[in-house]
Amino acid sequence: MEFLPLFHNLRGSRVLVVGGGEIALRKSRLIADAGAVLRVVAPEIEAQLSELVVQSGGEMILRGYSESDLDGCVLIIAATDDEPLNAQVSHDARLRCVPVNVVDAPALCTVIFPAIVDRSPLVIAVSSGGDAPVLARLIRAKLETWIPSTYGQLAGLAARFRNQVKGLFPNVQQRRAFWEDVFQGAIADRQLAGQGAEAERLLIAKIAGEPPPETGEVYLVGAGPGDPDLLTFRALRLMQQADVVLYDRLVAPTILDLCRRDAERVYVGKRRAEHAVPQEQINQQLVALAKQGKRVVRLKGGDPFIFGRGGEEIEEL
């Protein structure tokens, strides 16, 4: 591992950006979003960057770079198309032991910018160490589609009650078990479904020691054409949290392998020389399992509502 992943609190700190064009603007937006105060040095500074500097409460210096511009700065960004100038900025920052990033020049950097998935307060960073930034951006794009914005709200919910839970469970193992149960249970499901008030009510009840309601849950999940890459993030999450999985013949083994390892697996499809499980029996089985308080996934190949009789199962539930 060439670079150690760290998250830097820049709020209220001064950051120097050398350069006044589009490259400098892109980096400055990230810096400003983190709450830093911008100092931008360049003979010319484009209008959008000027506005950003003003919004951050920073300063613009309309001249060429000087080594003294580093004074009071905790991070240095060289964002020009002048390679000798970028190298000089890197050299000066290293002499002062101040972290420096030079755009598109990993060899001149002591810190690099990752591709970011922002679900604040949850933030995910993806980096190739500067070797393949396009690949890192493509991976970030996949994560953007897989991780809904409600995960940030779930993290925010946990943050609001973190100290209360810490006081309730002084032992770190107990706290870990508590939060694992929260993030893999009904509380997380409610928050991720946009039911924030209900999620908070359940969390407060859990902290108070109230027993959880003995109501089970049934989810109909379409496995699609059999390619695991085509599963939605929500489908994968439900499969990995299920107590029982009812599946049919059209579900590919590669899909079934993604289910929770210790989940009970019940085949309800049709094989050669075997009778299919009647639909009415499947419906009754789903209801019975839910009444036992279990989390059930009805996993169907293809679309559950096109030849899949998913509507009948929902009606029964």
PDB file of C-alpha atoms in Angstrom:
ATOM      1  CA  MET A   1       0.000   0.000   0.000  1.00  0.00           C
ATOM      2  CA  GLU A   2       1.743   3.130  -1.242  1.00  0.00           C
ATOM      3  CA  PHE A   3      -0.670   5.665   0.306  1.00  0.00           C
ATOM      4  CA  LEU A   4      -2.337   5.393   3.722  1.00  0.00           C
ATOM      5  CA  PRO A   5      -6.056   6.315   3.560  1.00  0.00           C
ATOM      6  CA  LEU A   6      -6.833   9.095   6.037  1.00  0.00           C
ATOM      7  CA  PHE A   7      -9.651  11.600   6.498  1.00  0.00           C
ATOM      8  CA  HIS A   8      -8.429  15.115   7.256  1.00  0.00           C
ATOM      9  CA  ASN A   9     -10.498  17.643   9.237  1.00  0.00           C
ATOM     10  CA  LEU A  10      -9.926  20.901   7.341  1.00  0.00           C
ATOM     11  CA  ARG A  11     -12.786  22.918   8.808  1.00  0.00           C
ATOM     12  CA  GLY A  12     -11.564  26.451   9.483  1.00  0.00           C
ATOM     13  CA  SER A  13      -8.021  25.677   8.279  1.00  0.00           C
ATOM     14  CA  ARG A  14      -6.286  27.545   5.470  1.00  0.00           C
ATOM     15  CA  VAL A  15      -5.464  25.699   2.251  1.00  0.00           C
ATOM     16  CA  LEU A  16      -3.278  27.115  -0.517  1.00  0.00           C
ATOM     17  CA  VAL A  17      -4.304  26.504  -4.132  1.00  0.00           C
ATOM     18  CA  VAL A  18      -1.763  27.569  -6.749  1.00  0.00           C
ATOM     19  CA  GLY A  19      -3.589  28.092 -10.040  1.00  0.00           C
ATOM     20  CA  GLY A  20      -6.669  29.978 -11.178  1.00  0.00           C
ATOM     21  CA  GLY A  21      -8.215  27.856 -13.930  1.00  0.00           C
ATOM     22  CA  GLU A  22     -10.589  24.920 -14.314  1.00  0.00           C
ATOM     23  CA  ILE A  23      -8.242  22.411 -12.637  1.00  0.00           C
ATOM     24  CA  ALA A  24      -7.871  24.660  -9.607  1.00  0.00           C
ATOM     25  CA  LEU A  25     -11.651  25.166  -9.489  1.00  0.00           C
ATOM     26  CA  ARG A  26     -12.336  21.407  -9.302  1.00  0.00           C
ATOM     27  CA  LYS A  27      -9.944  20.907  -6.408  1.00  0.00           C
ATOM     28  CA  SER A  28     -11.116  24.059  -4.645  1.00  0.00           C
ATOM     29  CA  ARG A  29     -14.720  22.874  -4.648  1.00  0.00           C
ATOM     30  CA  LEU A  30     -13.748  19.757  -2.722  1.00  0.00           C
ATOM     31  CA  ILE A  31     -11.667  21.780  -0.288  1.00  0.00           C
ATOM     32  CA  ALA A  32     -14.464  24.309   0.267  1.00  0.00           C
ATOM     33  CA  ASP A  33     -17.021  21.523   0.796  1.00  0.00           C
ATOM     34  CA  ALA A  34     -14.827  20.315   3.668  1.00  0.00           C
ATOM     35  CA  GLY A  35     -15.103  23.732   5.323  1.00  0.00           C
ATOM     36  CA  ALA A  36     -11.574  24.975   4.611  1.00  0.00           C
ATOM     37  CA  VAL A  37     -10.576  28.597   4.017  1.00  0.00           C
ATOM     38  CA  LEU A  38      -9.112  29.043   0.521  1.00  0.00           C
ATOM     39  CA  ARG A  39      -6.025  31.021  -0.410  1.00  0.00           C
ATOM     40  CA  VAL A  40      -5.749  31.064  -4.208  1.00  0.00           C
ATOM     41  CA  VAL A  41      -2.631  32.402  -5.908  1.00  0.00           C
ATOM     42  CA  ALA A  42      -2.508  33.029  -9.669  1.00  0.00           C
ATOM     43  CA  PRO A  43      -1.977  35.937 -12.085  1.00  0.00           C
ATOM     44  CA  GLU A  44      -5.569  35.411 -13.262  1.00  0.00           C
ATOM     45  CA  ILE A  45      -8.451  33.709 -11.434  1.00  0.00           C
ATOM     46  CA  GLU A  46     -11.640  32.669 -13.225  1.00  0.00           C
ATOM     47  CA  ALA A  47     -14.967  34.044 -12.011  1.00  0.00           C
ATOM     48  CA  GLN A  48     -16.413  30.845 -10.477  1.00  0.00           C
ATOM     49  CA  LEU A  49     -13.247  30.264  -8.496  1.00  0.00           C
ATOM     50  CA  SER A  50     -13.295  33.867  -7.277  1.00  0.00           C
ATOM     51  CA  GLU A  51     -16.853  33.405  -5.993  1.00  0.00           C
ATOM     52  CA  LEU A  52     -15.852  30.190  -4.231  1.00  0.00           C
ATOM     53  CA  VAL A  53     -12.949  31.909  -2.484  1.00  0.00           C
ATOM     54  CA  VAL A  54     -15.231  34.680  -1.243  1.00  0.00           C
ATOM     55  CA  GLN A  55     -17.790  32.147   0.023  1.00  0.00           C
ATOM     56  CA  SER A  56     -15.075  30.321   1.972  1.00  0.00           C
ATOM     57  CA  GLY A  57     -13.945  33.545   3.627  1.00  0.00           C
ATOM     58  CA  GLY A  58     -10.562  33.187   1.955  1.00  0.00           C
ATOM     59  CA  GLU A  59      -8.257  35.392  -0.077  1.00  0.00           C
ATOM     60  CA  MET A  60      -7.163  35.809  -3.699  1.00  0.00           C
ATOM     61  CA  ILE A  61      -3.605  36.852  -4.555  1.00  0.00           C
ATOM     62  CA  LEU A  62      -3.370  38.031  -8.176  1.00  0.00           C
ATOM     63  CA  ARG A  63       0.298  37.398  -8.943  1.00  0.00           C
ATOM     64  CA  GLY A  64       2.727  34.566  -9.469  1.00  0.00           C
ATOM     65  CA  TYR A  65       3.516  32.037  -6.758  1.00  0.00           C
ATOM     66  CA  SER A  66       5.919  32.866  -3.910  1.00  0.00           C
ATOM     67  CA  GLU A  67       7.286  30.483  -1.283  1.00  0.00           C
ATOM     68  CA  SER A  68       5.851  32.733   1.431  1.00  0.00           C
ATOM     69  CA  ASP A  69       2.334  31.886   0.198  1.00  0.00           C
ATOM     70  CA  LEU A  70       2.656  28.647   2.165  1.00  0.00           C
ATOM     71  CA  ASP A  71       2.670  30.533   5.475  1.00  0.00           C
ATOM     72  CA  GLY A  72      -0.141  29.359   7.763  1.00  0.00           C
ATOM     73  CA  CYS A  73      -1.451  26.717   5.349  1.00  0.00           C
ATOM     74  CA  VAL A  74      -2.072  23.095   6.367  1.00  0.00           C
ATOM     75  CA  LEU A  75      -2.445  21.723   2.831  1.00  0.00           C
ATOM     76  CA  ILE A  76      -1.013  22.780  -0.526  1.00  0.00           C
ATOM     77  CA  ILE A  77      -2.550  22.138  -3.958  1.00  0.00           C
ATOM     78  CA  ALA A  78      -0.575  22.796  -7.151  1.00  0.00           C
ATOM     79  CA  ALA A  79      -3.134  22.971  -9.962  1.00  0.00           C
ATOM     80  CA  THR A  80      -1.450  24.630 -12.935  1.00  0.00           C
ATOM     81  CA  ASP A  81      -0.321  23.419 -16.370  1.00  0.00           C
ATOM     82  CA  ASP A  82       3.185  24.733 -15.641  1.00  0.00           C
ATOM     83  CA  GLU A  83       5.224  21.634 -14.721  1.00  0.00           C
ATOM     84  CA  PRO A  84       8.321  23.490 -13.389  1.00  0.00           C
ATOM     85  CA  LEU A  85       6.052  25.651 -11.193  1.00  0.00           C
ATOM     86  CA  ASN A  86       4.200  22.594  -9.878  1.00  0.00           C
ATOM     87  CA  ALA A  87       7.531  20.942  -9.066  1.00  0.00           C
ATOM     88  CA  GLN A  88       8.686  24.060  -7.201  1.00  0.00           C
ATOM     89  CA  VAL A  89       5.491  24.183  -5.127  1.00  0.00           C
ATOM     90  CA  SER A  90       5.939  20.506  -4.247  1.00  0.00           C
ATOM     91  CA  HIS A  91       9.574  21.079  -3.275  1.00  0.00           C
ATOM     92  CA  ASP A  92       8.731  24.046  -1.029  1.00  0.00           C
ATOM     93  CA  ALA A  93       5.880  22.207   0.694  1.00  0.00           C
ATOM     94  CA  ARG A  94       8.033  19.149   1.387  1.00  0.00           C
ATOM     95  CA  LEU A  95      10.741  21.309   2.963  1.00  0.00           C
ATOM     96  CA  ARG A  96       8.114  22.638   5.374  1.00  0.00           C
ATOM     97  CA  CYS A  97       6.624  19.154   5.947  1.00  0.00           C
ATOM     98  CA  VAL A  98       3.239  20.404   4.720  1.00  0.00           C
ATOM     99  CA  PRO A  99       1.091  17.886   2.785  1.00  0.00           C
ATOM    100  CA  VAL A 100       1.044  18.676  -0.938  1.00  0.00           C
ATOM    101  CA  ASN A 101      -0.983  17.479  -3.899  1.00  0.00           C
ATOM    102  CA  VAL A 102       0.111  18.150  -7.465  1.00  0.00           C
ATOM    103  CA  VAL A 103      -2.625  17.458  -9.996  1.00  0.00           C
ATOM    104  CA  ASP A 104      -1.806  14.575 -12.377  1.00  0.00           C
ATOM    105  CA  ALA A 105       1.689  14.139 -10.929  1.00  0.00           C
ATOM    106  CA  PRO A 106       1.644  11.395  -8.252  1.00  0.00           C
ATOM    107  CA  ALA A 107       5.437  11.424  -7.926  1.00  0.00           C
ATOM    108  CA  LEU A 108       5.273  15.028  -6.679  1.00  0.00           C
ATOM    109  CA  CYS A 109       2.494  14.337  -4.157  1.00  0.00           C
ATOM    110  CA  THR A 110       2.612  13.472  -0.491  1.00  0.00           C
ATOM    111  CA  VAL A 111      -1.211  13.251  -0.491  1.00  0.00           C
ATOM    112  CA  ILE A 112      -3.662  12.376  -3.258  1.00  0.00           C
ATOM    113  CA  PHE A 113      -7.384  12.921  -3.756  1.00  0.00           C
ATOM    114  CA  PRO A 114      -9.526   9.775  -3.992  1.00  0.00           C
ATOM    115  CA  ALA A 115     -12.748   9.334  -5.923  1.00  0.00           C
ATOM    116  CA  ILE A 116     -15.448  10.084  -3.349  1.00  0.00           C
ATOM    117  CA  VAL A 117     -18.927   8.738  -2.649  1.00  0.00           C
ATOM    118  CA  ASP A 118     -20.488  11.309  -0.324  1.00  0.00           C
ATOM    119  CA  ARG A 119     -23.318  10.111   1.876  1.00  0.00           C
ATOM    120  CA  SER A 120     -22.391  12.428   4.714  1.00  0.00           C
ATOM    121  CA  PRO A 121     -21.639  11.657   7.447  1.00  0.00           C
ATOM    122  CA  LEU A 122     -20.813   8.402   5.652  1.00  0.00           C
ATOM    123  CA  VAL A 123     -18.021   8.986   3.116  1.00  0.00           C
ATOM    124  CA  ILE A 124     -16.410   6.315   0.932  1.00  0.00           C
ATOM    125  CA  ALA A 125     -13.073   6.947  -0.775  1.00  0.00           C
ATOM    126  CA  VAL A 126     -11.703   4.928  -3.710  1.00  0.00           C
ATOM    127  CA  SER A 127      -8.116   5.340  -4.863  1.00  0.00           C
ATOM    128  CA  SER A 128      -5.662   3.682  -7.213  1.00  0.00           C
ATOM    129  CA  GLY A 129      -2.744   5.598  -5.722  1.00  0.00           C
ATOM    130  CA  GLY A 130      -2.690   7.773  -8.820  1.00  0.00           C
ATOM    131  CA  ASP A 131      -1.956   4.805 -11.106  1.00  0.00           C
ATOM    132  CA  ALA A 132      -5.426   4.414 -12.647  1.00  0.00           C
ATOM    133  CA  PRO A 133      -7.672   7.357 -11.691  1.00  0.00           C
ATOM    134  CA  VAL A 134     -10.210   6.553 -14.422  1.00  0.00           C
ATOM    135  CA  LEU A 135     -10.683   3.067 -12.944  1.00  0.00           C
ATOM    136  CA  ALA A 136     -11.199   4.578  -9.487  1.00  0.00           C
ATOM    137  CA  ARG A 137     -13.859   6.902 -10.922  1.00  0.00           C
ATOM    138  CA  LEU A 138     -15.640   3.993 -12.619  1.00  0.00           C
ATOM    139  CA  ILE A 139     -15.708   2.065  -9.340  1.00  0.00           C
ATOM    140  CA  ARG A 140     -17.052   5.157  -7.606  1.00  0.00           C
ATOM    141  CA  ALA A 141     -19.815   5.375 -10.236  1.00  0.00           C
ATOM    142  CA  LYS A 142     -20.840   1.796  -9.432  1.00  0.00           C
ATOM    143  CA  LEU A 143     -20.892   2.556  -5.716  1.00  0.00           C
ATOM    144  CA  GLU A 144     -23.021   5.654  -6.366  1.00  0.00           C
ATOM    145  CA  THR A 145     -25.719   3.451  -7.896  1.00  0.00           C
ATOM    146  CA  TRP A 146     -25.443   0.706  -5.262  1.00  0.00           C
ATOM    147  CA  ILE A 147     -25.507   2.835  -2.108  1.00  0.00           C
ATOM    148  CA  PRO A 148     -28.677   4.928  -1.670  1.00  0.00           C
ATOM    149  CA  SER A 149     -28.593   8.376  -0.123  1.00  0.00           C
ATOM    150  CA  THR A 150     -30.554   7.069   2.867  1.00  0.00           C
ATOM    151  CA  TYR A 151     -27.369   5.429   4.156  1.00  0.00           C
ATOM    152  CA  GLY A 152     -26.200   8.893   5.150  1.00  0.00           C
ATOM    153  CA  GLN A 153     -29.419   9.353   7.108  1.00  0.00           C
ATOM    154  CA  LEU A 154     -28.854   5.986   8.800  1.00  0.00           C
ATOM    155  CA  ALA A 155     -25.358   7.064   9.837  1.00  0.00           C
ATOM    156  CA  GLY A 156     -26.794  10.349  11.102  1.00  0.00           C
ATOM    157  CA  LEU A 157     -29.369   8.474  13.188  1.00  0.00           C
ATOM    158  CA  ALA A 158     -26.603   6.424  14.794  1.00  0.00           C
ATOM    159  CA  ALA A 159     -24.557   9.558  15.458  1.00  0.00           C
ATOM    160  CA  ARG A 160     -27.414  11.184  17.385  1.00  0.00           C
ATOM    161  CA  PHE A 161     -27.623   8.248  19.805  1.00  0.00           C
ATOM    162  CA  ARG A 162     -23.957   7.232  19.874  1.00  0.00           C
ATOM    163  CA  ASN A 163     -23.119   8.771  23.252  1.00  0.00           C
ATOM    164  CA  GLN A 164     -26.295   7.399  24.811  1.00  0.00           C
ATOM    165  CA  VAL A 165     -25.437   3.879  23.648  1.00  0.00           C
ATOM    166  CA  LYS A 166     -21.844   4.324  24.815  1.00  0.00           C
ATOM    167  CA  GLY A 167     -23.114   5.159  28.297  1.00  0.00           C
ATOM    168  CA  LEU A 168     -25.435   2.171  28.253  1.00  0.00           C
ATOM    169  CA  PHE A 169     -22.745  -0.299  27.132  1.00  0.00           C
ATOM    170  CA  PRO A 170     -19.267   0.569  28.489  1.00  0.00           C
ATOM    171  CA  ASN A 171     -17.897  -2.640  26.940  1.00  0.00           C
ATOM    172  CA  VAL A 172     -16.825  -2.194  23.298  1.00  0.00           C
ATOM    173  CA  GLN A 173     -17.940  -5.712  22.328  1.00  0.00           C
ATOM    174  CA  GLN A 174     -21.427  -5.019  23.688  1.00  0.00           C
ATOM    175  CA  ARG A 175     -21.636  -1.762  21.748  1.00  0.00           C
ATOM    176  CA  ARG A 176     -20.482  -3.465  18.565  1.00  0.00           C
ATOM    177  CA  ALA A 177     -23.127  -6.182  18.962  1.00  0.00           C
ATOM    178  CA  PHE A 178     -25.795  -3.533  19.622  1.00  0.00           C
ATOM    179  CA  TRP A 179     -24.981  -1.532  16.491  1.00  0.00           C
ATOM    180  CA  GLU A 180     -24.606  -4.633  14.318  1.00  0.00           C
ATOM    181  CA  ASP A 181     -28.120  -5.608  15.350  1.00  0.00           C
ATOM    182  CA  VAL A 182     -29.367  -2.094  14.545  1.00  0.00           C
ATOM    183  CA  PHE A 183     -27.720  -1.925  11.130  1.00  0.00           C
ATOM    184  CA  GLN A 184     -28.863  -5.413  10.119  1.00  0.00           C
ATOM    185  CA  GLY A 185     -32.400  -5.297  11.453  1.00  0.00           C
ATOM    186  CA  ALA A 186     -35.741  -3.553  11.308  1.00  0.00           C
ATOM    187  CA  ILE A 187     -34.367  -0.167  12.407  1.00  0.00           C
ATOM    188  CA  ALA A 188     -32.053   0.076   9.413  1.00  0.00           C
ATOM    189  CA  ASP A 189     -34.787  -1.245   7.112  1.00  0.00           C
ATOM    190  CA  ARG A 190     -37.155   1.522   8.194  1.00  0.00           C
ATOM    191  CA  GLN A 191     -34.539   4.245   7.778  1.00  0.00           C
ATOM    192  CA  LEU A 192     -33.431   2.989   4.360  1.00  0.00           C
ATOM    193  CA  ALA A 193     -37.075   2.856   3.279  1.00  0.00           C
ATOM    194  CA  GLY A 194     -37.454   6.546   4.111  1.00  0.00           C
ATOM    195  CA  GLN A 195     -39.345   5.962   7.376  1.00  0.00           C
ATOM    196  CA  GLY A 196     -36.988   7.976   9.556  1.00  0.00           C
ATOM    197  CA  ALA A 197     -39.450   8.719  12.361  1.00  0.00           C
ATOM    198  CA  GLU A 198     -40.332   5.033  12.757  1.00  0.00           C
ATOM    199  CA  ALA A 199     -36.638   4.063  12.702  1.00  0.00           C
ATOM    200  CA  GLU A 200     -35.899   6.553  15.482  1.00  0.00           C
ATOM    201  CA  ARG A 201     -38.861   5.294  17.529  1.00  0.00           C
ATOM    202  CA  LEU A 202     -37.610   1.708  17.254  1.00  0.00           C
ATOM    203  CA  LEU A 203     -34.069   2.742  18.195  1.00  0.00           C
ATOM    204  CA  ILE A 204     -35.274   4.629  21.272  1.00  0.00           C
ATOM    205  CA  ALA A 205     -37.305   1.571  22.296  1.00  0.00           C
ATOM    206  CA  LYS A 206     -34.282  -0.680  21.808  1.00  0.00           C
ATOM    207  CA  ILE A 207     -32.105   1.579  23.958  1.00  0.00           C
ATOM    208  CA  ALA A 208     -34.820   1.532  26.638  1.00  0.00           C
ATOM    209  CA  GLY A 209     -34.675  -2.264  26.635  1.00  0.00           C
ATOM    210  CA  GLU A 210     -38.144  -2.828  25.229  1.00  0.00           C
ATOM    211  CA  PRO A 211     -38.513  -6.205  23.474  1.00  0.00           C
ATOM    212  CA  PRO A 212     -38.762  -5.896  19.684  1.00  0.00           C
ATOM    213  CA  PRO A 213     -42.133  -6.649  18.103  1.00  0.00           C
ATOM    214  CA  GLU A 214     -42.476 -10.308  17.110  1.00  0.00           C
ATOM    215  CA  THR A 215     -43.527  -9.468  13.584  1.00  0.00           C
ATOM    216  CA  GLY A 216     -41.771 -11.150  10.709  1.00  0.00           C
ATOM    217  CA  GLU A 217     -41.064  -9.673   7.315  1.00  0.00           C
ATOM    218  CA  VAL A 218     -41.369 -11.085   3.808  1.00  0.00           C
ATOM    219  CA  TYR A 219     -39.571  -9.594   0.823  1.00  0.00           C
ATOM    220  CA  LEU A 220     -40.136 -10.571  -2.801  1.00  0.00           C
ATOM    221  CA  VAL A 221     -36.801 -10.269  -4.598  1.00  0.00           C
ATOM    222  CA  GLY A 222     -36.375 -10.659  -8.344  1.00  0.00           C
ATOM    223  CA  ALA A 223     -33.107 -12.410  -9.195  1.00  0.00           C
ATOM    224  CA  GLY A 224     -33.180 -11.169 -12.782  1.00  0.00           C
ATOM    225  CA  PRO A 225     -31.557 -13.151 -15.624  1.00  0.00           C
ATOM    226  CA  GLY A 226     -28.958 -14.756 -13.346  1.00  0.00           C
ATOM    227  CA  ASP A 227     -26.068 -12.286 -13.443  1.00  0.00           C
ATOM    228  CA  PRO A 228     -25.080 -11.272  -9.855  1.00  0.00           C
ATOM    229  CA  ASP A 229     -23.832  -7.898 -11.144  1.00  0.00           C
ATOM    230  CA  LEU A 230     -27.413  -6.990 -12.094  1.00  0.00           C
ATOM    231  CA  LEU A 231     -28.798  -7.364  -8.569  1.00  0.00           C
ATOM    232  CA  THR A 232     -29.743  -4.129  -6.865  1.00  0.00           C
ATOM    233  CA  PHE A 233     -27.933  -3.133  -3.685  1.00  0.00           C
ATOM    234  CA  ARG A 234     -31.199  -3.458  -1.746  1.00  0.00           C
ATOM    235  CA  ALA A 235     -31.792  -6.979  -3.083  1.00  0.00           C
ATOM    236  CA  LEU A 236     -28.298  -8.056  -2.060  1.00  0.00           C
ATOM    237  CA  ARG A 237     -28.724  -6.536   1.410  1.00  0.00           C
ATOM    238  CA  LEU A 238     -32.021  -8.340   1.985  1.00  0.00           C
ATOM    239  CA  MET A 239     -30.590 -11.662   0.777  1.00  0.00           C
ATOM    240  CA  GLN A 240     -27.692 -11.355   3.209  1.00  0.00           C
ATOM    241  CA  GLN A 241     -30.002 -10.596   6.145  1.00  0.00           C
ATOM    242  CA  ALA A 242     -32.684 -13.239   5.547  1.00  0.00           C
ATOM    243  CA  ASP A 243     -33.404 -16.004   8.055  1.00  0.00           C
ATOM    244  CA  VAL A 244     -35.157 -18.091   5.388  1.00  0.00           C
ATOM    245  CA  VAL A 245     -34.870 -18.022   1.586  1.00  0.00           C
ATOM    246  CA  LEU A 246     -37.553 -19.620  -0.592  1.00  0.00           C
ATOM    247  CA  TYR A 247     -36.257 -19.997  -4.146  1.00  0.00           C
ATOM    248  CA  ASP A 248     -37.306 -21.550  -7.440  1.00  0.00           C
ATOM    249  CA  ARG A 249     -35.657 -23.358 -10.326  1.00  0.00           C
ATOM    250  CA  LEU A 250     -34.844 -20.186 -12.270  1.00  0.00           C
ATOM    251  CA  VAL A 251     -32.576 -18.793  -9.545  1.00  0.00           C
ATOM    252  CA  ALA A 252     -28.964 -19.288 -10.639  1.00  0.00           C
ATOM    253  CA  PRO A 253     -26.566 -20.949  -8.146  1.00  0.00           C
ATOM    254  CA  THR A 254     -24.310 -17.864  -8.312  1.00  0.00           C
ATOM    255  CA  ILE A 255     -27.233 -15.780  -7.049  1.00  0.00           C
ATOM    256  CA  LEU A 256     -28.109 -18.247  -4.300  1.00  0.00           C
ATOM    257  CA  ASP A 257     -24.492 -18.237  -3.101  1.00  0.00           C
ATOM    258  CA  LEU A 258     -24.887 -14.554  -2.209  1.00  0.00           C
ATOM    259  CA  CYS A 259     -27.531 -15.301   0.425  1.00  0.00           C
ATOM    260  CA  ARG A 260     -26.602 -15.389   4.092  1.00  0.00           C
ATOM    261  CA  ARG A 261     -24.596 -18.553   4.688  1.00  0.00           C
ATOM    262  CA  ASP A 262     -26.575 -19.749   7.705  1.00  0.00           C
ATOM    263  CA  ALA A 263     -29.993 -18.918   6.248  1.00  0.00           C
ATOM    264  CA  GLU A 264     -32.452 -21.781   5.833  1.00  0.00           C
ATOM    265  CA  ARG A 265     -32.928 -22.450   2.107  1.00  0.00           C
ATOM    266  CA  VAL A 266     -36.219 -23.901   0.933  1.00  0.00           C
ATOM    267  CA  TYR A 267     -36.658 -25.022  -2.676  1.00  0.00           C
ATOM    268  CA  VAL A 268     -40.202 -24.381  -3.920  1.00  0.00           C
ATOM    269  CA  GLY A 269     -39.719 -24.783  -7.667  1.00  0.00           C
ATOM    270  CA  LYS A 270     -40.141 -27.639 -10.071  1.00  0.00           C
ATOM    271  CA  ARG A 271     -37.494 -30.178 -11.062  1.00  0.00           C
ATOM    272  CA  ARG A 272     -37.630 -32.931 -13.644  1.00  0.00           C
ATOM    273  CA  ALA A 273     -39.666 -35.919 -12.423  1.00  0.00           C
ATOM    274  CA  GLU A 274     -40.801 -33.920  -9.375  1.00  0.00           C
ATOM    275  CA  HIS A 275     -44.064 -32.137  -8.694  1.00  0.00           C
ATOM    276  CA  ALA A 276     -43.959 -28.391  -8.268  1.00  0.00           C
ATOM    277  CA  VAL A 277     -44.889 -26.999  -4.870  1.00  0.00           C
ATOM    278  CA  PRO A 278     -48.466 -25.664  -5.245  1.00  0.00           C
ATOM    279  CA  GLN A 279     -48.696 -21.871  -5.186  1.00  0.00           C
ATOM    280  CA  GLU A 280     -51.220 -21.952  -2.350  1.00  0.00           C
ATOM    281  CA  GLN A 281     -48.774 -23.963  -0.242  1.00  0.00           C
ATOM    282  CA  ILE A 282     -46.002 -21.423  -0.938  1.00  0.00           C
ATOM    283  CA  ASN A 283     -48.332 -18.599   0.089  1.00  0.00           C
ATOM    284  CA  GLN A 284     -49.215 -20.342   3.356  1.00  0.00           C
ATOM    285  CA  GLN A 285     -45.550 -21.079   4.053  1.00  0.00           C
ATOM    286  CA  LEU A 286     -44.630 -17.403   3.653  1.00  0.00           C
ATOM    287  CA  VAL A 287     -47.363 -16.377   6.088  1.00  0.00           C
ATOM    288  CA  ALA A 288     -46.395 -19.062   8.617  1.00  0.00           C
ATOM    289  CA  LEU A 289     -42.725 -18.059   8.589  1.00  0.00           C
ATOM    290  CA  ALA A 290     -43.596 -14.379   9.000  1.00  0.00           C
ATOM    291  CA  LYS A 291     -45.821 -15.201  11.981  1.00  0.00           C
ATOM    292  CA  GLN A 292     -42.799 -16.877  13.581  1.00  0.00           C
ATOM    293  CA  GLY A 293     -41.041 -13.504  13.491  1.00  0.00           C
ATOM    294  CA  LYS A 294     -38.609 -14.534  10.760  1.00  0.00           C
ATOM    295  CA  ARG A 295     -37.183 -12.407   7.989  1.00  0.00           C
ATOM    296  CA  VAL A 296     -38.070 -14.191   4.765  1.00  0.00           C
ATOM    297  CA  VAL A 297     -36.886 -13.604   1.210  1.00  0.00           C
ATOM    298  CA  ARG A 298     -38.925 -15.085  -1.620  1.00  0.00           C
ATOM    299  CA  LEU A 299     -36.265 -15.238  -4.324  1.00  0.00           C
ATOM    300  CA  LYS A 300     -37.602 -15.545  -7.849  1.00  0.00           C
ATOM    301  CA  GLY A 301     -35.745 -15.912 -11.118  1.00  0.00           C
ATOM    302  CA  GLY A 302     -36.506 -13.176 -13.623  1.00  0.00           C
ATOM    303  CA  ASP A 303     -39.246 -10.672 -12.782  1.00  0.00           C
ATOM    304  CA  PRO A 304     -41.424 -11.811  -9.838  1.00  0.00           C
ATOM    305  CA  PHE A 305     -44.530 -10.263 -11.429  1.00  0.00           C
ATOM    306  CA  ILE A 306     -44.133 -11.533 -14.993  1.00  0.00           C
ATOM    307  CA  PHE A 307     -45.107 -15.223 -14.949  1.00  0.00           C
ATOM    308  CA  GLY A 308     -43.768 -15.246 -11.382  1.00  0.00           C
ATOM    309  CA  ARG A 309     -47.101 -15.012  -9.534  1.00  0.00           C
ATOM    310  CA  GLY A 310     -45.628 -12.451  -7.169  1.00  0.00           C
ATOM    311  CA  GLY A 311     -48.966 -10.645  -7.073  1.00  0.00           C
ATOM    312  CA  GLU A 312     -50.662 -13.695  -5.574  1.00  0.00           C
ATOM    313  CA  GLU A 313     -48.058 -13.944  -2.831  1.00  0.00           C
ATOM    314  CA  ILE A 314     -48.411 -10.262  -1.953  1.00  0.00           C
ATOM    315  CA  GLU A 315     -52.200 -10.625  -1.829  1.00  0.00           C
ATOM    316  CA  GLU A 316     -51.865 -13.572   0.572  1.00  0.00           C
ATOM    317  CA  LEU A 317     -49.526 -11.593   2.840  1.00  0.00           C
TER     318      LEU A 317
END
